[in-house]
Amino acid sequence: ESIQSMGGRVLFLPYYVRQPFAYVARLYRMLKEEKGNVDAVYVNLFSLVHILPVVVARLLGMKVIVHAHNNNIQHQNPIYRTLNAIGKHVCASFRALRLSNSDASTRFMYPKKRWAETQIVYNAIDVDCYRYRPEVREAQRKALGVEGKFVVGFSGRLALQKNPLFVIDIFKAFHQNHPDSVL
């Protein structure tokens, strides 16, 4: 609704893992229909396993923006790692605007010959909103009931790449030596 209220359209594709052929066919038809209506195809990637939108858009002669947001593959599956390596090679052969959110993401996502042309766009966080303020700290500690405790925080979604289970393991060991701590 938010996108539509601003004049945009939301288009859906079949889930590529369950319906790979239907996904590619619909992606191709959708991009071909939209070719004259869009300035570029923006592809936000965590790995290059899912490079198909880039390939299809470039084969149709469309401008592509590839945006890297990750610096490692969490999956240990050799097929996944192989597909990422193939995707990295394929991505190198296409003309695209390459964006990244860090040097580490650039090195992970793009081949070395493309590093110099990659533009780094840091995550847009207004750090002033998060500057230390003692009165806010005390109010939050009181609201959470953790006054006088050593607080260890975790900020991130509960997803494999954020590794929340590791945080719990580490905190367990820390808590044994610091019983006044909370996570």
XYZ file of N, CA and C in Angstrom:
549
model
N 0.824 -1.198 0.000
C 0.000 0.000 0.000
C 0.867 1.260 0.000
N 1.964 1.219 0.753
C 2.853 2.386 0.814
C 3.461 2.665 -0.554
N 3.918 1.639 -1.222
C 4.517 1.800 -2.552
C 3.461 2.266 -3.549
N 2.289 1.653 -3.495
C 1.220 2.017 -4.427
C 0.744 3.448 -4.196
N 0.737 3.904 -2.944
C 0.294 5.270 -2.654
C 1.233 6.315 -3.254
N 2.458 5.899 -3.578
C 3.427 6.819 -4.184
C 3.518 6.613 -5.694
N 2.567 5.860 -6.251
C 2.531 5.660 -7.697
C 3.282 4.434 -8.178
N 3.811 3.650 -7.254
C 4.549 2.453 -7.640
C 3.644 1.236 -7.784
N 4.208 0.174 -8.328
C 3.494 -1.096 -8.462
C 4.318 -2.190 -7.803
N 3.653 -3.171 -7.263
C 4.316 -4.308 -6.652
C 4.044 -5.514 -7.549
N 5.102 -6.151 -8.013
C 4.981 -7.318 -8.883
C 5.559 -8.523 -8.158
N 4.901 -9.642 -8.277
C 5.333 -10.836 -7.565
C 5.898 -11.879 -8.521
N 6.893 -12.595 -8.033
C 7.503 -13.687 -8.779
C 7.325 -14.980 -7.995
N 7.262 -16.127 -8.689
C 7.244 -17.398 -7.965
C 8.549 -17.561 -7.180
N 8.515 -18.325 -6.105
C 9.713 -18.564 -5.294
C 10.693 -19.398 -6.118
N 11.884 -18.851 -6.358
C 12.827 -19.466 -7.297
C 13.339 -20.840 -6.874
N 13.356 -21.131 -5.589
C 13.834 -22.443 -5.138
C 12.800 -23.523 -5.451
N 11.531 -23.209 -5.260
C 10.468 -24.200 -5.481
C 10.037 -24.288 -6.942
N 10.094 -23.163 -7.642
C 9.633 -23.124 -9.029
C 10.650 -22.392 -9.907
N 11.847 -22.953 -10.089
C 12.895 -22.223 -10.810
C 12.534 -21.870 -12.252
N 11.872 -22.750 -12.966
C 11.547 -22.473 -14.363
C 10.445 -21.414 -14.470
N 9.436 -21.527 -13.607
C 8.371 -20.523 -13.587
C 8.948 -19.169 -13.165
N 9.893 -19.191 -12.245
C 10.527 -17.950 -11.788
C 11.247 -17.251 -12.949
N 12.081 -18.000 -13.663
C 12.853 -17.414 -14.775
C 11.912 -16.918 -15.868
N 10.884 -17.699 -16.197
C 9.940 -17.296 -17.247
C 9.212 -16.015 -16.845
N 8.728 -15.953 -15.618
C 7.995 -14.754 -15.158
C 8.934 -13.551 -15.054
N 10.152 -13.766 -14.554
C 11.134 -12.688 -14.455
C 11.428 -12.112 -15.837
N 11.650 -12.983 -16.804
C 11.937 -12.535 -18.162
C 10.763 -11.726 -18.727
N 9.537 -12.274 -18.612
C 8.353 -11.575 -19.136
C 8.170 -10.225 -18.439
N 8.330 -10.212 -17.118
C 8.133 -8.987 -16.352
C 9.136 -7.915 -16.762
N 10.418 -8.281 -16.846
C 11.435 -7.293 -17.210
C 11.277 -6.827 -18.654
N 10.892 -7.741 -19.531
C 10.684 -7.364 -20.926
C 9.528 -6.371 -21.046
N 8.439 -6.620 -20.300
C 7.289 -5.712 -20.316
C 7.636 -4.345 -19.725
N 8.516 -4.333 -18.728
C 8.853 -3.094 -18.013
C 10.034 -2.350 -18.622
N 10.656 -2.914 -19.645
C 11.905 -2.365 -20.175
C 11.853 -0.875 -20.462
N 10.821 -0.387 -21.066
C 10.739 1.038 -21.380
C 10.259 1.901 -20.216
N 9.829 1.254 -19.130
C 9.236 1.990 -18.009
C 10.168 2.188 -16.824
N 11.314 1.561 -16.841
C 12.238 1.667 -15.702
C 13.593 2.176 -16.176
N 14.258 2.898 -15.306
C 15.593 3.408 -15.642
C 16.670 2.361 -15.395
N 16.472 1.527 -14.375
C 17.459 0.499 -14.036
C 16.801 -0.568 -13.173
N 17.399 -1.726 -13.182
C 16.961 -2.814 -12.311
C 17.920 -2.859 -11.133
N 17.381 -2.693 -9.927
C 18.179 -2.690 -8.699
C 18.083 -4.069 -8.071
N 19.243 -4.707 -7.844
C 19.280 -6.050 -7.276
C 20.104 -6.002 -5.996
N 19.447 -6.246 -4.872
C 20.072 -6.230 -3.561
C 20.448 -7.669 -3.208
N 21.748 -7.958 -3.101
C 22.193 -9.342 -2.941
C 22.954 -9.580 -1.648
N 22.707 -10.734 -1.042
C 23.499 -11.194 0.094
C 24.575 -12.169 -0.372
N 24.361 -12.775 -1.523
C 25.368 -13.619 -2.162
C 25.065 -13.603 -3.648
N 25.936 -14.186 -4.429
C 25.734 -14.215 -5.874
C 25.126 -15.533 -6.337
N 24.575 -16.297 -5.405
C 23.846 -17.505 -5.770
C 22.628 -17.114 -6.601
N 22.012 -16.004 -6.228
C 20.779 -15.563 -6.878
C 21.075 -14.427 -7.859
N 21.827 -14.742 -8.890
C 22.277 -13.740 -9.867
C 21.324 -13.606 -11.057
N 20.308 -14.446 -11.128
C 19.424 -14.465 -12.296
C 18.814 -13.114 -12.665
N 18.339 -12.296 -11.723
C 17.793 -10.998 -12.142
C 18.821 -10.130 -12.866
N 20.064 -10.205 -12.447
C 21.131 -9.439 -13.102
C 21.336 -9.955 -14.524
N 21.416 -11.254 -14.667
C 21.650 -11.866 -15.984
C 20.508 -11.539 -16.944
N 19.279 -11.746 -16.490
C 18.127 -11.515 -17.367
C 18.031 -10.041 -17.757
N 18.202 -9.146 -16.795
C 18.126 -7.714 -17.098
C 19.211 -7.299 -18.090
N 20.430 -7.770 -17.896
C 21.511 -7.410 -18.818
C 21.279 -8.012 -20.202
N 20.774 -9.250 -20.271
C 20.487 -9.847 -21.576
C 19.410 -9.065 -22.326
N 18.528 -8.405 -21.588
C 17.501 -7.561 -22.205
C 18.014 -6.151 -22.485
N 19.284 -5.893 -22.166
C 19.877 -4.590 -22.427
C 19.521 -3.514 -21.409
N 19.064 -3.917 -20.254
C 18.673 -2.959 -19.220
C 19.863 -2.593 -18.349
N 19.834 -1.382 -17.794
C 20.854 -0.977 -16.826
C 20.606 -1.727 -15.527
N 21.697 -2.095 -14.851
C 21.584 -2.871 -13.621
C 22.405 -2.220 -12.519
N 21.834 -2.201 -11.327
C 22.547 -1.780 -10.124
C 22.595 -2.999 -9.212
N 23.801 -3.435 -8.874
C 23.978 -4.565 -7.971
C 24.473 -4.010 -6.644
N 23.785 -4.339 -5.553
C 24.125 -3.801 -4.233
C 24.462 -4.949 -3.288
N 25.706 -4.997 -2.859
C 26.192 -6.061 -1.973
C 26.025 -5.668 -0.514
N 25.523 -6.597 0.295
C 25.285 -6.328 1.714
C 25.850 -7.404 2.624
N 26.766 -8.178 2.168
C 27.247 -9.287 2.994
C 28.726 -9.475 2.730
N 29.429 -10.067 3.686
C 30.861 -10.281 3.485
C 31.285 -11.722 3.716
N 30.316 -12.629 3.698
C 30.634 -14.038 3.904
C 29.397 -14.872 3.576
N 29.616 -16.137 3.322
C 28.512 -17.080 3.157
C 28.435 -17.892 4.435
N 27.283 -17.877 5.076
C 27.108 -18.638 6.307
C 26.882 -20.122 6.022
N 26.375 -20.421 4.841
C 26.095 -21.815 4.492
C 27.402 -22.566 4.243
N 27.509 -23.747 4.787
C 28.687 -24.577 4.551
C 28.482 -25.527 3.374
N 27.295 -25.512 2.798
C 26.962 -26.385 1.691
C 27.878 -26.085 0.498
N 28.640 -27.085 0.019
C 29.564 -26.846 -1.100
C 28.855 -26.430 -2.390
N 27.623 -26.869 -2.586
C 26.882 -26.474 -3.784
C 26.591 -24.977 -3.726
N 26.173 -24.500 -2.564
C 25.883 -23.074 -2.383
C 27.142 -22.244 -2.627
N 28.261 -22.695 -2.069
C 29.524 -21.967 -2.244
C 29.960 -21.973 -3.716
N 29.763 -23.087 -4.394
C 30.112 -23.184 -5.812
C 29.229 -22.256 -6.652
N 27.934 -22.247 -6.362
C 27.025 -21.357 -7.089
C 27.395 -19.893 -6.858
N 27.824 -19.551 -5.647
C 28.250 -18.183 -5.371
C 29.498 -17.835 -6.186
N 30.441 -18.760 -6.268
C 31.666 -18.518 -7.043
C 31.338 -18.342 -8.524
N 30.426 -19.151 -9.044
C 30.002 -19.017 -10.442
C 29.310 -17.669 -10.635
N 28.426 -17.305 -9.701
C 27.727 -16.028 -9.772
C 28.687 -14.850 -9.748
N 29.747 -14.969 -8.964
C 30.752 -13.907 -8.881
C 31.444 -13.737 -10.239
N 31.758 -14.837 -10.873
C 32.395 -14.811 -12.190
C 31.447 -14.216 -13.232
N 30.182 -14.639 -13.195
C 29.187 -14.138 -14.142
C 28.974 -12.639 -13.933
N 28.870 -12.224 -12.676
C 28.641 -10.812 -12.355
C 29.782 -9.938 -12.881
N 30.977 -10.461 -12.869
C 32.145 -9.702 -13.343
C 32.063 -9.414 -14.825
N 31.370 -10.272 -15.568
C 31.329 -10.119 -17.024
C 30.273 -9.124 -17.487
N 29.376 -8.723 -16.586
C 28.305 -7.804 -16.964
C 28.629 -6.378 -16.575
N 28.193 -5.465 -17.420
C 28.294 -4.051 -17.107
C 27.183 -3.730 -16.100
N 27.558 -3.110 -14.997
C 26.583 -2.777 -13.952
C 27.171 -1.711 -13.050
N 26.301 -0.995 -12.370
C 26.741 -0.121 -11.297
C 26.846 -1.009 -10.071
N 28.032 -1.119 -9.525
C 28.263 -1.990 -8.371
C 28.355 -1.146 -7.104
N 27.494 -1.458 -6.154
C 27.481 -0.781 -4.866
C 27.797 -1.797 -3.781
N 28.285 -1.299 -2.666
C 28.598 -2.158 -1.536
C 28.461 -1.328 -0.269
N 28.320 -1.998 0.885
C 28.231 -1.244 2.127
C 29.525 -1.263 2.930
N 30.584 -1.913 2.405
C 31.873 -1.928 3.099
C 32.946 -2.502 2.178
N 34.203 -2.317 2.579
C 35.302 -2.935 1.831
C 35.192 -4.455 1.864
N 34.811 -5.000 3.024
C 34.699 -6.459 3.158
C 33.613 -7.009 2.231
N 32.488 -6.318 2.129
C 31.422 -6.754 1.215
C 31.874 -6.664 -0.238
N 32.627 -5.631 -0.550
C 33.154 -5.474 -1.911
C 34.047 -6.654 -2.265
N 34.969 -6.991 -1.379
C 35.902 -8.098 -1.649
C 35.178 -9.438 -1.738
N 34.144 -9.619 -0.919
C 33.401 -10.877 -0.941
C 32.556 -11.014 -2.204
N 31.867 -9.946 -2.564
C 30.859 -10.048 -3.612
C 31.397 -9.892 -5.025
N 32.418 -9.080 -5.195
C 32.875 -8.776 -6.542
C 34.294 -9.269 -6.761
N 34.623 -9.668 -8.000
C 35.990 -10.085 -8.303
C 36.942 -8.886 -8.223
N 38.201 -9.168 -7.996
C 39.202 -8.124 -7.771
C 39.226 -7.083 -8.884
N 39.031 -7.516 -10.125
C 39.100 -6.563 -11.235
C 37.959 -5.544 -11.198
N 36.940 -5.758 -10.366
C 35.811 -4.834 -10.254
C 35.837 -4.011 -8.958
N 36.794 -4.256 -8.076
C 36.827 -3.548 -6.787
C 36.945 -2.040 -6.949
N 37.829 -1.586 -7.826
C 38.086 -0.146 -7.956
C 36.860 0.614 -8.457
N 36.005 -0.042 -9.226
C 34.829 0.644 -9.769
C 33.605 0.539 -8.858
N 33.730 -0.191 -7.763
C 32.608 -0.351 -6.832
C 32.492 0.875 -5.938
N 31.276 1.368 -5.796
C 31.024 2.519 -4.928
C 30.519 2.031 -3.576
N 31.148 2.499 -2.524
C 30.714 2.116 -1.180
C 29.687 3.125 -0.685
N 28.538 2.613 -0.287
C 27.459 3.426 0.268
C 27.205 2.870 1.673
N 27.681 3.590 2.659
C 27.517 3.119 4.033
C 26.049 3.162 4.431
N 25.675 2.269 5.317
C 24.294 2.245 5.786
C 23.918 3.609 6.349
N 22.762 4.067 5.982
C 22.326 5.418 6.350
C 21.788 5.436 7.781
N 22.674 5.600 8.721
C 22.295 5.649 10.126
C 22.693 7.006 10.677
N 21.739 7.695 11.249
C 22.020 8.976 11.895
C 22.572 8.663 13.283
N 23.891 8.617 13.394
C 24.530 8.201 14.652
C 24.246 9.149 15.798
N 23.897 10.388 15.500
C 23.595 11.333 16.567
C 22.377 10.888 17.385
N 21.458 10.175 16.747
C 20.278 9.665 17.461
C 20.669 8.657 18.540
N 21.846 8.058 18.392
C 22.267 6.999 19.305
C 23.423 7.410 20.206
N 23.718 8.704 20.249
C 24.821 9.151 21.099
C 24.482 8.881 22.561
N 25.510 8.718 23.351
C 25.335 8.396 24.771
C 24.703 9.561 25.517
N 23.625 9.242 26.255
C 22.974 10.226 27.117
C 22.669 9.524 28.436
N 23.312 9.943 29.527
C 23.154 9.251 30.817
C 21.704 9.157 31.279
N 20.906 10.174 31.039
C 19.514 10.138 31.505
C 18.701 9.074 30.770
N 18.979 8.871 29.476
C 18.297 7.834 28.702
C 18.742 6.456 29.189
N 20.039 6.316 29.438
C 20.578 5.047 29.930
C 19.910 4.641 31.241
N 19.825 5.551 32.175
C 19.238 5.238 33.477
C 17.749 4.922 33.361
N 17.030 5.670 32.545
C 15.599 5.413 32.361
C 15.361 4.032 31.753
N 16.182 3.668 30.766
C 16.041 2.361 30.130
C 16.394 1.227 31.084
N 17.465 1.405 31.852
C 17.858 0.382 32.828
C 16.748 0.165 33.856
N 16.136 1.255 34.289
C 15.055 1.155 35.276
C 13.850 0.449 34.653
N 13.482 0.841 33.426
C 12.335 0.239 32.744
C 12.523 -1.265 32.541
N 13.764 -1.671 32.297
C 14.053 -3.093 32.061
C 14.372 -3.856 33.349
N 14.504 -3.133 34.461
C 14.813 -3.792 35.734
C 16.226 -4.341 35.795
N 17.176 -3.626 35.196
C 18.550 -4.113 35.174
C 19.528 -3.114 35.808
N 19.029 -2.278 36.725
C 19.935 -1.349 37.401
C 21.000 -2.137 38.143
N 22.237 -1.673 38.075
C 23.335 -2.326 38.775
C 23.838 -3.600 38.115
N 23.316 -3.951 36.976
C 23.743 -5.171 36.268
C 24.687 -4.802 35.124
N 25.522 -5.763 34.744
C 26.356 -5.619 33.559
C 25.507 -6.100 32.391
N 25.135 -5.193 31.492
C 24.222 -5.526 30.397
C 25.007 -5.761 29.114
N 24.768 -6.923 28.505
C 25.338 -7.255 27.201
C 24.178 -7.209 26.213
N 24.304 -6.400 25.180
C 23.219 -6.247 24.220
C 23.502 -6.941 22.907
N 22.443 -7.293 22.227
C 22.522 -7.868 20.885
C 21.534 -7.109 20.018
N 22.004 -6.607 18.898
C 21.132 -5.898 17.980
C 21.261 -6.547 16.620
N 20.205 -7.146 16.166
C 20.203 -7.796 14.859
C 18.999 -8.693 14.748
N 18.619 -9.000 13.520
C 17.484 -9.897 13.354
C 17.911 -11.317 13.683
N 16.961 -12.132 14.036
C 17.263 -13.514 14.397
C 17.381 -14.344 13.121
N 18.541 -14.200 12.474
C 18.806 -14.891 11.219
C 20.203 -15.502 11.282
N 20.416 -16.520 10.478
C 21.678 -17.252 10.482
C 22.889 -16.337 10.353
N 22.838 -15.373 9.433
C 24.003 -14.533 9.198
C 24.308 -13.590 10.358
N 23.350 -13.342 11.235
C 23.600 -12.511 12.413
C 24.113 -13.353 13.591
N 23.998 -14.658 13.484
C 24.559 -15.630 14.425
C 24.111 -15.425 15.877
N 22.805 -15.331 16.141
C 22.346 -15.107 17.508
C 22.629 -16.277 18.453
N 22.690 -17.489 17.941
C 22.975 -18.634 18.816
C 24.398 -18.562 19.362
N 25.318 -18.046 18.579
C 26.694 -17.872 19.044
C 26.742 -16.851 20.176
N 25.951 -15.786 20.055
C 25.884 -14.772 21.111
C 25.443 -15.423 22.420
N 24.459 -16.306 22.342
C 23.970 -16.985 23.547
C 25.051 -17.872 24.143
N 25.773 -18.608 23.298
C 26.874 -19.462 23.788
C 27.956 -18.632 24.476
N 28.333 -17.531 23.850
C 29.360 -16.661 24.421
C 28.877 -16.068 25.741
N 27.613 -15.619 25.751
C 27.092 -15.022 26.982
C 27.038 -16.044 28.109
N 26.721 -17.280 27.821
C 26.676 -18.315 28.855
C 28.029 -18.424 29.555
N 29.096 -18.453 28.763
C 30.448 -18.535 29.337
C 30.783 -17.254 30.116
N 30.399 -16.120 29.578
C 30.657 -14.845 30.251
C 29.906 -14.770 31.579
N 28.649 -15.216 31.562
C 27.786 -15.135 32.743
C 28.307 -15.997 33.897
N 28.968 -17.089 33.564
C 29.539 -17.943 34.612
C 30.588 -17.193 35.421
N 31.327 -16.302 34.789
C 32.339 -15.503 35.475
C 31.808 -14.173 35.986
N 30.636 -13.761 35.487
C 30.042 -12.481 35.867
C 28.554 -12.687 36.142
N 28.221 -13.234 37.303
C 26.807 -13.565 37.579
C 25.880 -12.352 37.640
N 26.434 -11.142 37.718
C 25.599 -9.944 37.723
C 25.265 -9.463 36.313
N 25.570 -10.268 35.305
C 25.350 -9.862 33.913
C 24.007 -10.370 33.402
N 23.468 -9.613 32.429
C 22.250 -10.005 31.739
C 22.445 -9.783 30.246
N 21.712 -10.573 29.462
C 21.800 -10.442 28.005
C 20.475 -9.865 27.520
